Amino acid sequence: AQEIARTLLSALAHRDPHLTNHMADVERLAIGTARALGLPSDQVELIALGAELHDVGKVAIPESILRKPGPLSEQEWALMRQHTVAGQRILEASSALGQVAALVRSSHERWDGQGYPDGLSGSEIPLGARIIAVCDSYDAMTSDRSYRRAMSEEVALAELGAGAGTQFDPEVVAAFMPAREQSPLEVERPTERGRL
């Protein structure tokens, strides 16, 4: 599974090098958050891989949409929202990545049921996907994008706090807050032999 994941990440890096950094940052944050929630190591490893691959479906999205400097049209958003389903399909091609595929599909669901692609809410959303959603949102808010400048950490944390209970699982947000303060060196990645 690790070799397949590396191949997929390599393809994505070739298409969009900035996405590679984002996915690595989300993975690091997700590992820290999963551990702060006290999850067992096998779950942490699954969530780490899901976080690392959460945007793999963007290989199916036209570059003109991914790199658009302004706001997306409703049609473009509809296409962009399909990246989680595309990611699921890509990952399901490997039986070893089946569990990860479900996390990727649900990584843009919202606690209040207003997310996509399935409109899941609360505990219907896999815990790993809820963790990825918080970490992904934080990293997106604190990174420059083609359509806006990065927010400060303080503003991004306030946004996460404001979204706890609506957009985000409040328990995950509470675990994320101290976990995100760890440096990358403090968050040890799951071992290669332990990965799926």
C-alpha positions as MATLAB code, in Angstrom:
seq = 'AQEIARTLLSALAHRDPHLTNHMADVERLAIGTARALGLPSDQVELIALGAELHDVGKVAIPESILRKPGPLSEQEWALMRQHTVAGQRILEASSALGQVAALVRSSHERWDGQGYPDGLSGSEIPLGARIIAVCDSYDAMTSDRSYRRAMSEEVALAELGAGAGTQFDPEVVAAFMPAREQSPLEVERPTERGRL';
ca = [
       0.000    0.000    0.000;
       2.842    2.376    0.835;
       4.341    1.934   -2.625;
       0.979    2.673   -4.261;
       0.559    5.747   -2.048;
       4.016    7.004   -3.044;
       3.156    6.548   -6.732;
      -0.087    8.496   -6.353;
       1.644   11.270   -4.421;
       4.360   11.457   -7.059;
       1.748   11.905   -9.792;
       0.059   14.632   -7.780;
       3.373   16.366   -7.051;
       4.161   16.416  -10.753;
       0.854   18.150  -11.407;
       0.863   20.541   -8.441;
       4.006   20.749   -6.249;
       2.255   23.038   -3.710;
      -0.357   20.377   -3.055;
       2.374   17.989   -1.895;
       3.407   20.347    0.928;
      -0.238   20.857    1.900;
      -0.882   17.124    2.094;
       2.255   16.539    4.193;
       1.220   19.340    6.585;
      -2.298   17.919    6.904;
      -0.814   14.492    7.590;
       1.413   15.874   10.375;
      -1.497   17.744   11.979;
      -3.768   14.703   11.697;
      -1.210   12.439   13.403;
      -0.912   14.856   16.320;
      -4.685   15.251   16.607;
      -5.380   11.509   16.415;
      -2.809   10.891   19.128;
      -4.265   13.699   21.268;
      -7.617   11.895   21.009;
      -5.902    8.771   22.360;
      -6.527    6.642   19.284;
      -4.656    3.337   18.926;
      -1.619    3.266   16.643;
      -3.338    1.311   13.857;
      -6.045    3.998   13.641;
      -3.419    6.763   13.736;
      -1.638    5.058   10.817;
      -4.861    4.792    8.800;
      -5.729    8.449    9.458;
      -2.174    9.530    8.593;
      -2.418    7.808    5.222;
      -5.889    9.241    4.627;
      -4.614   12.727    5.433;
      -1.621   12.263    3.153;
      -3.883   11.161    0.271;
      -6.987   13.277    0.982;
      -6.554   15.436   -2.138;
      -5.477   12.677   -4.552;
      -8.777   13.057   -6.439;
      -7.673   16.498   -7.584;
      -5.747   14.757  -10.367;
      -9.190   14.431  -12.008;
      -9.945   18.175  -11.764;
      -8.937   20.431  -14.696;
      -5.905   22.588  -14.011;
      -7.834   25.685  -15.068;
     -10.082   25.187  -12.029;
      -7.312   24.224   -9.597;
      -5.238   27.281  -10.500;
      -8.042   29.798  -11.082;
      -7.021   33.090   -9.442;
     -10.575   34.237   -8.689;
     -13.710   32.689   -7.235;
     -15.065   29.546   -8.847;
     -18.400   29.560  -10.657;
     -21.163   27.275   -9.392;
     -20.394   24.862  -12.242;
     -16.697   24.849  -11.342;
     -17.543   24.275   -7.668;
     -19.761   21.333   -8.626;
     -16.813   19.798  -10.449;
     -14.382   20.595   -7.605;
     -16.701   18.914   -5.094;
     -16.263   15.689   -7.065;
     -12.588   15.394   -6.080;
     -13.425   13.387   -2.945;
     -15.422   10.853   -4.969;
     -12.644   10.689   -7.576;
     -10.131   10.145   -4.762;
     -12.230    7.332   -3.351;
     -12.407    5.622   -6.739;
      -8.669    5.956   -7.316;
      -7.867    4.489   -3.898;
     -10.412    1.674   -4.179;
      -8.490    0.399   -7.201;
      -6.094   -1.018   -4.585;
      -7.607   -3.410   -2.047;
      -4.912   -2.311    0.408;
      -6.244    1.268    0.368;
      -9.955    0.472    0.747;
     -10.258    1.818    4.302;
      -8.386    4.973    3.328;
     -10.788    5.495    0.398;
     -13.727    5.927    2.788;
     -11.853    8.599    4.773;
     -10.959   10.486    1.600;
     -14.567   10.408    0.362;
     -15.850   11.859    3.651;
     -13.069   14.409    4.258;
     -15.277   17.350    3.198;
     -18.391   16.358    5.119;
     -19.523   18.776    7.844;
     -20.621   18.067   11.407;
     -23.973   19.789   10.647;
     -24.619   17.738    7.488;
     -23.986   20.593    5.044;
     -20.816   19.100    3.528;
     -20.231   16.923    0.503;
     -20.530   14.495   -1.228;
     -23.083   12.617    0.925;
     -24.419   15.179    3.411;
     -23.365   13.028    6.381;
     -23.539   14.598    9.837;
     -22.114   14.071   13.307;
     -20.903   10.575   14.069;
     -22.085    9.309   10.640;
     -18.830   10.831    9.383;
     -15.861    8.520   10.047;
     -13.718    9.924   12.870;
     -10.632    9.921   10.640;
     -12.449   12.067    8.077;
     -13.520   14.492   10.831;
      -9.876   14.805   11.903;
      -8.718   15.337    8.320;
     -11.403   18.025    7.815;
     -10.165   20.104   10.762;
      -6.489   19.734    9.819;
      -7.155   20.420    6.128;
      -9.179   23.551    6.917;
      -6.539   24.917    9.276;
      -3.731   24.343    6.795;
      -5.778   25.860    3.961;
      -6.593   28.948    6.040;
      -2.964   29.500    7.062;
      -1.566   29.064    3.528;
      -1.534   31.498    0.637;
      -3.903   30.521   -2.150;
      -4.209   31.809   -5.703;
      -7.409   33.631   -4.697;
      -6.452   34.959   -1.225;
      -3.643   35.574    1.257;
      -3.065   33.321    4.265;
      -4.826   34.080    7.537;
      -2.825   34.420   10.724;
      -2.766   31.407   13.031;
      -4.866   33.328   15.556;
      -7.596   34.086   13.013;
      -7.564   30.503   11.701;
      -7.875   29.106   15.240;
     -10.757   31.492   15.926;
     -12.437   30.250   12.726;
     -12.024   26.630   13.841;
     -13.461   27.516   17.244;
     -16.401   29.300   15.639;
     -17.020   26.279   13.392;
     -16.913   23.725   16.237;
     -20.354   22.158   16.441;
     -21.424   23.304   12.968;
     -18.699   22.666   10.412;
     -16.395   20.661   12.676;
     -16.618   17.978   15.369;
     -16.094   19.979   18.600;
     -14.065   17.167   20.236;
     -11.703   17.056   17.270;
     -11.258   20.852   17.355;
     -10.485   20.655   21.094;
      -7.863   17.932   20.481;
      -6.418   19.803   17.496;
      -5.645   23.002   19.422;
      -2.765   21.636   21.551;
      -1.682   19.113   18.890;
      -1.024   21.759   16.229;
       1.489   23.518   18.489;
       3.877   20.576   18.224;
       6.735   21.089   15.832;
       7.084   18.677   12.890;
       9.982   17.017   14.705;
       7.790   16.281   17.742;
       5.180   14.508   15.625;
       6.797   11.264   14.642;
       5.277    9.704   11.554;
       3.988    6.143   11.836;
       6.702    3.691   10.873;
       6.939    2.473    7.305;
       6.613   -1.142    8.405;
       3.475   -0.259   10.355;
       1.813    1.545    7.495;
      -0.952   -0.242    5.633;
];
